[in-house]
Short mmCIF file of N, CA and C in Angstrom, two decimals:
data_model
loop_
_atom_site.label_atom_id
_atom_site.label_comp_id
_atom_site.label_asym_id
_atom_site.label_seq_id
_atom_site.Cartn_x
_atom_site.Cartn_y
_atom_site.Cartn_z
N LYS A 1 -43.44 -20.57 -62.95
CA LYS A 1 -42.40 -21.18 -62.17
C LYS A 1 -42.45 -22.68 -62.35
N MET A 2 -41.28 -23.30 -62.52
CA MET A 2 -41.20 -24.75 -62.76
C MET A 2 -41.32 -25.44 -61.40
N THR A 3 -42.20 -26.42 -61.34
CA THR A 3 -42.32 -27.24 -60.12
C THR A 3 -41.30 -28.35 -60.19
N ALA A 4 -41.15 -29.05 -59.08
CA ALA A 4 -40.19 -30.19 -59.01
C ALA A 4 -40.71 -31.28 -59.95
N ASN A 5 -42.02 -31.44 -59.97
CA ASN A 5 -42.58 -32.49 -60.89
C ASN A 5 -42.39 -32.16 -62.33
N SER A 6 -42.58 -30.89 -62.76
CA SER A 6 -42.39 -30.51 -64.13
C SER A 6 -40.91 -30.61 -64.53
N ALA A 7 -39.97 -30.32 -63.58
CA ALA A 7 -38.56 -30.44 -63.85
C ALA A 7 -38.20 -31.92 -64.07
N LYS A 8 -38.82 -32.80 -63.26
CA LYS A 8 -38.58 -34.25 -63.44
C LYS A 8 -39.09 -34.70 -64.85
N GLN A 9 -40.33 -34.20 -65.23
CA GLN A 9 -40.86 -34.58 -66.54
C GLN A 9 -40.06 -34.04 -67.64
N LEU A 10 -39.49 -32.79 -67.51
CA LEU A 10 -38.64 -32.26 -68.55
C LEU A 10 -37.34 -33.04 -68.67
N ALA A 11 -36.81 -33.48 -67.56
CA ALA A 11 -35.57 -34.35 -67.60
C ALA A 11 -35.85 -35.63 -68.29
N LYS A 12 -37.00 -36.22 -67.98
CA LYS A 12 -37.37 -37.49 -68.62
C LYS A 12 -37.57 -37.29 -70.16
N LEU A 13 -38.16 -36.18 -70.57
CA LEU A 13 -38.33 -35.78 -72.00
C LEU A 13 -36.97 -35.72 -72.66
N GLY A 14 -36.02 -35.04 -71.98
CA GLY A 14 -34.68 -34.91 -72.49
C GLY A 14 -33.99 -36.26 -72.71
N GLN A 15 -34.18 -37.19 -71.73
CA GLN A 15 -33.63 -38.55 -71.88
C GLN A 15 -34.25 -39.27 -73.04
N TYR A 16 -35.57 -39.14 -73.21
CA TYR A 16 -36.25 -39.76 -74.35
C TYR A 16 -35.69 -39.21 -75.69
N LEU A 17 -35.50 -37.87 -75.72
CA LEU A 17 -35.04 -37.30 -76.96
C LEU A 17 -33.60 -37.76 -77.31
N GLN A 18 -32.79 -38.04 -76.26
CA GLN A 18 -31.43 -38.49 -76.46
C GLN A 18 -31.37 -39.79 -77.31
N LYS A 19 -32.39 -40.61 -77.14
CA LYS A 19 -32.44 -41.86 -77.89
C LYS A 19 -32.45 -41.55 -79.41
N PHE A 20 -33.14 -40.49 -79.80
CA PHE A 20 -33.26 -40.15 -81.22
C PHE A 20 -31.89 -39.70 -81.78
N CYS A 21 -30.98 -39.23 -80.98
CA CYS A 21 -29.62 -38.84 -81.46
C CYS A 21 -28.82 -40.01 -81.82
N LYS A 22 -29.15 -41.19 -81.28
CA LYS A 22 -28.36 -42.37 -81.52
C LYS A 22 -28.97 -43.40 -82.49
N THR A 23 -30.13 -43.12 -82.97
CA THR A 23 -30.77 -44.08 -83.88
C THR A 23 -30.54 -43.83 -85.33
N THR A 24 -30.66 -44.82 -86.11
CA THR A 24 -30.53 -44.72 -87.56
C THR A 24 -31.89 -44.96 -88.25
N ASP A 25 -32.92 -45.24 -87.47
CA ASP A 25 -34.26 -45.40 -88.09
C ASP A 25 -34.94 -44.05 -88.30
N PHE A 26 -36.20 -44.09 -88.64
CA PHE A 26 -36.92 -42.89 -89.02
C PHE A 26 -36.97 -41.87 -87.91
N ASN A 27 -36.92 -42.33 -86.67
CA ASN A 27 -36.98 -41.41 -85.54
C ASN A 27 -35.85 -40.43 -85.47
N ARG A 28 -34.82 -40.66 -86.28
CA ARG A 28 -33.67 -39.72 -86.32
C ARG A 28 -34.02 -38.29 -86.65
N VAL A 29 -35.20 -38.13 -87.31
CA VAL A 29 -35.64 -36.76 -87.67
C VAL A 29 -35.83 -35.89 -86.48
N MET A 30 -35.98 -36.51 -85.26
CA MET A 30 -36.19 -35.74 -84.06
C MET A 30 -34.86 -35.50 -83.34
N ALA A 31 -33.75 -35.90 -83.92
CA ALA A 31 -32.42 -35.80 -83.19
C ALA A 31 -32.10 -34.35 -82.85
N LYS A 32 -32.56 -33.36 -83.60
CA LYS A 32 -32.25 -31.94 -83.28
C LYS A 32 -33.25 -31.30 -82.35
N ALA A 33 -34.22 -32.07 -81.85
CA ALA A 33 -35.20 -31.50 -80.98
C ALA A 33 -34.60 -31.19 -79.61
N VAL A 34 -34.98 -30.05 -79.10
CA VAL A 34 -34.51 -29.60 -77.74
C VAL A 34 -35.75 -29.45 -76.84
N PRO A 35 -35.79 -30.14 -75.69
CA PRO A 35 -36.85 -29.99 -74.78
C PRO A 35 -36.98 -28.56 -74.22
N VAL A 36 -38.20 -28.03 -74.12
CA VAL A 36 -38.41 -26.74 -73.66
C VAL A 36 -39.26 -26.73 -72.38
N ALA A 37 -40.36 -27.50 -72.40
CA ALA A 37 -41.29 -27.57 -71.25
C ALA A 37 -41.99 -28.88 -71.26
N CYS A 38 -42.46 -29.24 -70.08
CA CYS A 38 -43.16 -30.45 -69.91
C CYS A 38 -44.07 -30.33 -68.67
N THR A 39 -45.35 -30.60 -68.80
CA THR A 39 -46.24 -30.57 -67.70
C THR A 39 -47.13 -31.85 -67.70
N LYS A 40 -48.16 -31.90 -66.91
CA LYS A 40 -48.98 -33.12 -66.80
C LYS A 40 -49.34 -33.76 -68.05
N ASN A 41 -49.96 -33.08 -69.00
CA ASN A 41 -50.40 -33.69 -70.22
C ASN A 41 -49.70 -33.15 -71.48
N THR A 42 -48.74 -32.35 -71.32
CA THR A 42 -48.14 -31.68 -72.51
C THR A 42 -46.56 -31.80 -72.51
N CYS A 43 -46.04 -31.60 -73.67
CA CYS A 43 -44.61 -31.42 -73.80
C CYS A 43 -44.35 -30.45 -74.96
N THR A 44 -43.24 -29.72 -74.88
CA THR A 44 -42.90 -28.76 -75.88
C THR A 44 -41.41 -28.88 -76.21
N VAL A 45 -41.12 -28.92 -77.51
CA VAL A 45 -39.75 -28.97 -77.94
C VAL A 45 -39.57 -27.87 -79.01
N GLU A 46 -38.31 -27.55 -79.27
CA GLU A 46 -37.96 -26.71 -80.41
C GLU A 46 -37.18 -27.58 -81.34
N LEU A 47 -37.45 -27.50 -82.63
CA LEU A 47 -36.80 -28.36 -83.63
C LEU A 47 -36.28 -27.45 -84.74
N ALA A 48 -34.96 -27.45 -84.88
CA ALA A 48 -34.33 -26.65 -85.95
C ALA A 48 -34.62 -27.39 -87.25
N ILE A 49 -35.31 -26.69 -88.14
CA ILE A 49 -35.72 -27.30 -89.44
C ILE A 49 -34.52 -27.15 -90.38
N ASP A 50 -34.15 -28.30 -90.98
CA ASP A 50 -33.00 -28.39 -91.85
C ASP A 50 -33.46 -29.04 -93.15
N THR A 51 -32.56 -29.20 -94.10
CA THR A 51 -32.98 -29.83 -95.36
C THR A 51 -33.53 -31.23 -95.19
N GLU A 52 -33.10 -31.96 -94.19
CA GLU A 52 -33.60 -33.29 -93.95
C GLU A 52 -35.08 -33.28 -93.56
N HIS A 53 -35.63 -32.17 -93.16
CA HIS A 53 -37.00 -32.05 -92.74
C HIS A 53 -37.92 -31.42 -93.78
N ALA A 54 -37.25 -30.86 -94.87
CA ALA A 54 -37.93 -30.06 -95.89
C ALA A 54 -38.44 -30.74 -97.12
N ASN A 55 -39.38 -30.15 -97.76
CA ASN A 55 -39.82 -30.58 -99.06
C ASN A 55 -39.04 -29.80 -100.12
N THR A 56 -39.48 -29.96 -101.35
CA THR A 56 -38.79 -29.30 -102.48
C THR A 56 -38.81 -27.80 -102.34
N TYR A 57 -39.83 -27.24 -101.67
CA TYR A 57 -39.95 -25.80 -101.51
C TYR A 57 -39.19 -25.22 -100.34
N GLY A 58 -38.50 -26.08 -99.61
CA GLY A 58 -37.72 -25.59 -98.48
C GLY A 58 -38.53 -25.34 -97.21
N THR A 59 -39.76 -25.91 -97.15
CA THR A 59 -40.60 -25.80 -96.01
C THR A 59 -40.78 -27.17 -95.37
N LEU A 60 -41.23 -27.22 -94.16
CA LEU A 60 -41.43 -28.48 -93.42
C LEU A 60 -42.36 -29.34 -94.25
N HIS A 61 -41.90 -30.60 -94.48
CA HIS A 61 -42.60 -31.60 -95.27
C HIS A 61 -43.88 -32.03 -94.51
N GLY A 62 -45.01 -32.04 -95.26
CA GLY A 62 -46.32 -32.37 -94.68
C GLY A 62 -46.34 -33.77 -94.03
N GLY A 63 -45.69 -34.72 -94.65
CA GLY A 63 -45.62 -36.08 -94.07
C GLY A 63 -44.82 -36.09 -92.78
N LEU A 64 -43.79 -35.29 -92.70
CA LEU A 64 -43.03 -35.17 -91.47
C LEU A 64 -43.82 -34.52 -90.42
N THR A 65 -44.71 -33.57 -90.76
CA THR A 65 -45.56 -32.96 -89.84
C THR A 65 -46.41 -33.98 -89.15
N ALA A 66 -46.98 -34.92 -89.86
CA ALA A 66 -47.80 -36.00 -89.27
C ALA A 66 -46.91 -36.84 -88.34
N SER A 67 -45.73 -37.16 -88.76
CA SER A 67 -44.83 -37.94 -87.89
C SER A 67 -44.49 -37.19 -86.65
N LEU A 68 -44.27 -35.89 -86.74
CA LEU A 68 -43.98 -35.11 -85.52
C LEU A 68 -45.15 -35.13 -84.58
N VAL A 69 -46.33 -35.03 -85.07
CA VAL A 69 -47.58 -35.10 -84.22
C VAL A 69 -47.60 -36.39 -83.46
N ASP A 70 -47.34 -37.48 -84.25
CA ASP A 70 -47.34 -38.85 -83.62
C ASP A 70 -46.25 -38.97 -82.56
N THR A 71 -45.04 -38.56 -82.89
CA THR A 71 -43.91 -38.70 -81.96
C THR A 71 -44.06 -37.84 -80.75
N MET A 72 -44.61 -36.58 -80.94
CA MET A 72 -44.73 -35.63 -79.81
C MET A 72 -45.83 -36.13 -78.83
N THR A 73 -46.86 -36.74 -79.33
CA THR A 73 -47.91 -37.29 -78.41
C THR A 73 -47.32 -38.40 -77.57
N THR A 74 -46.50 -39.24 -78.19
CA THR A 74 -45.80 -40.29 -77.45
C THR A 74 -44.91 -39.71 -76.38
N MET A 75 -44.19 -38.62 -76.72
CA MET A 75 -43.34 -37.97 -75.73
C MET A 75 -44.18 -37.47 -74.54
N ALA A 76 -45.36 -36.91 -74.78
CA ALA A 76 -46.18 -36.44 -73.69
C ALA A 76 -46.57 -37.61 -72.75
N LEU A 77 -46.80 -38.77 -73.29
CA LEU A 77 -47.09 -39.95 -72.46
C LEU A 77 -45.89 -40.36 -71.69
N VAL A 78 -44.75 -40.56 -72.38
CA VAL A 78 -43.56 -41.08 -71.74
C VAL A 78 -43.05 -40.11 -70.65
N ALA A 79 -43.12 -38.87 -70.91
CA ALA A 79 -42.67 -37.85 -69.91
C ALA A 79 -43.50 -37.87 -68.62
N ASN A 80 -44.70 -38.43 -68.74
CA ASN A 80 -45.63 -38.51 -67.63
C ASN A 80 -45.79 -39.89 -67.08
N ASP A 81 -44.73 -40.73 -67.26
CA ASP A 81 -44.67 -42.07 -66.66
C ASP A 81 -45.70 -43.07 -67.21
N SER A 82 -46.22 -42.79 -68.43
CA SER A 82 -47.06 -43.77 -69.08
C SER A 82 -46.27 -44.48 -70.19
N PRO A 83 -46.61 -45.67 -70.45
CA PRO A 83 -45.91 -46.37 -71.59
C PRO A 83 -46.23 -45.69 -72.88
N PRO A 84 -45.36 -45.86 -73.90
CA PRO A 84 -45.66 -45.28 -75.18
C PRO A 84 -46.98 -45.91 -75.70
N GLY A 85 -47.79 -45.05 -76.30
CA GLY A 85 -49.10 -45.47 -76.81
C GLY A 85 -49.10 -45.69 -78.28
N VAL A 86 -50.27 -45.99 -78.79
CA VAL A 86 -50.46 -46.20 -80.23
C VAL A 86 -51.43 -45.08 -80.68
N SER A 87 -51.11 -44.42 -81.71
CA SER A 87 -52.02 -43.36 -82.18
C SER A 87 -53.31 -43.98 -82.60
N VAL A 88 -54.42 -43.43 -82.09
CA VAL A 88 -55.75 -43.87 -82.45
C VAL A 88 -56.29 -43.04 -83.55
N GLU A 89 -56.06 -41.75 -83.51
CA GLU A 89 -56.53 -40.84 -84.53
C GLU A 89 -55.51 -39.73 -84.72
N LEU A 90 -55.22 -39.44 -85.98
CA LEU A 90 -54.22 -38.46 -86.27
C LEU A 90 -54.78 -37.58 -87.42
N SER A 91 -54.72 -36.31 -87.24
CA SER A 91 -55.23 -35.40 -88.25
C SER A 91 -54.23 -34.26 -88.43
N VAL A 92 -53.90 -34.03 -89.69
CA VAL A 92 -52.99 -32.92 -90.03
C VAL A 92 -53.62 -32.14 -91.19
N SER A 93 -53.70 -30.86 -91.04
CA SER A 93 -54.18 -29.97 -92.11
C SER A 93 -53.01 -29.26 -92.71
N THR A 94 -52.88 -29.23 -94.01
CA THR A 94 -51.79 -28.52 -94.61
C THR A 94 -52.34 -27.33 -95.38
N CYS A 95 -51.43 -26.43 -95.77
CA CYS A 95 -51.81 -25.24 -96.49
C CYS A 95 -50.74 -25.03 -97.56
N ASP A 96 -51.02 -23.98 -98.41
CA ASP A 96 -50.02 -23.67 -99.37
C ASP A 96 -48.81 -22.98 -98.73
N ARG A 97 -47.83 -22.67 -99.52
CA ARG A 97 -46.60 -22.11 -99.01
C ARG A 97 -46.78 -20.64 -98.61
N ARG A 98 -47.23 -20.44 -97.40
CA ARG A 98 -47.43 -19.09 -96.90
C ARG A 98 -46.06 -18.60 -96.32
N PRO A 99 -45.99 -17.32 -96.12
CA PRO A 99 -44.77 -16.76 -95.54
C PRO A 99 -44.51 -17.28 -94.12
N TRP A 100 -45.52 -17.78 -93.37
CA TRP A 100 -45.35 -18.27 -92.01
C TRP A 100 -45.07 -19.74 -91.95
N ALA A 101 -44.93 -20.42 -93.08
CA ALA A 101 -44.60 -21.83 -93.07
C ALA A 101 -43.26 -22.06 -92.48
N ALA A 102 -43.03 -23.19 -91.77
CA ALA A 102 -41.75 -23.50 -91.17
C ALA A 102 -40.73 -23.74 -92.31
N ARG A 103 -39.71 -22.95 -92.33
CA ARG A 103 -38.73 -23.05 -93.40
C ARG A 103 -37.37 -23.53 -92.87
N CYS A 104 -36.51 -23.94 -93.79
CA CYS A 104 -35.15 -24.35 -93.38
C CYS A 104 -34.54 -23.22 -92.64
N SER A 105 -33.80 -23.53 -91.64
CA SER A 105 -33.10 -22.64 -90.75
C SER A 105 -34.01 -21.94 -89.76
N SER A 106 -35.31 -22.28 -89.72
CA SER A 106 -36.20 -21.76 -88.71
C SER A 106 -36.21 -22.77 -87.54
N THR A 107 -36.62 -22.32 -86.41
CA THR A 107 -36.68 -23.18 -85.20
C THR A 107 -38.11 -23.05 -84.58
N PRO A 108 -39.11 -23.74 -85.14
CA PRO A 108 -40.43 -23.65 -84.54
C PRO A 108 -40.49 -24.36 -83.19
N ARG A 109 -41.42 -23.95 -82.37
CA ARG A 109 -41.72 -24.58 -81.10
C ARG A 109 -42.91 -25.51 -81.34
N LEU A 110 -42.69 -26.76 -81.01
CA LEU A 110 -43.76 -27.83 -81.20
C LEU A 110 -44.31 -28.23 -79.89
N SER A 111 -45.59 -28.19 -79.72
CA SER A 111 -46.25 -28.59 -78.44
C SER A 111 -47.22 -29.68 -78.72
N SER A 112 -47.34 -30.59 -77.75
CA SER A 112 -48.34 -31.67 -77.91
C SER A 112 -48.95 -31.89 -76.55
N TRP A 113 -50.12 -32.48 -76.56
CA TRP A 113 -50.81 -32.94 -75.37
C TRP A 113 -51.51 -34.23 -75.64
N ALA A 114 -51.65 -35.01 -74.59
CA ALA A 114 -52.30 -36.29 -74.69
C ALA A 114 -53.70 -36.12 -74.10
N SER A 115 -54.72 -36.48 -74.89
CA SER A 115 -56.06 -36.36 -74.38
C SER A 115 -56.66 -37.68 -73.93
N ARG A 116 -55.99 -38.79 -74.34
CA ARG A 116 -56.36 -40.11 -73.86
C ARG A 116 -55.08 -40.81 -73.41
N TRP A 117 -55.24 -41.47 -72.29
CA TRP A 117 -54.07 -42.15 -71.72
C TRP A 117 -54.28 -43.68 -71.85
N PRO A 118 -53.23 -44.43 -72.08
CA PRO A 118 -53.34 -45.89 -72.08
C PRO A 118 -53.86 -46.39 -70.70
N SER A 119 -54.68 -47.42 -70.72
CA SER A 119 -55.16 -47.92 -69.42
C SER A 119 -54.20 -48.98 -68.90
#
């Protein structure tokens, strides 16, 4: 059940995502993200993977994966009334093209959580 606070956080996440729809900078890759859930330390979106997100093999580009991790952790901060932070450590592991890789026209659910908060 969604609490009043999580509904407020989800609305704030939606407002933050709206900014990506209007930008021409790199953050535009998040323009198709749809907020799904938001709680104290986490946020979840769905992102329709299209050719703009894909590598030559038609799967989610590894470099974009790192950017999504960075952007999503910022969203977890902003949705919880913290100022945007700076990534301190970022780790992404990639694999070969498995059948479960995010492909064009798929809509994976992306979740993030913030383990450190700006002081």
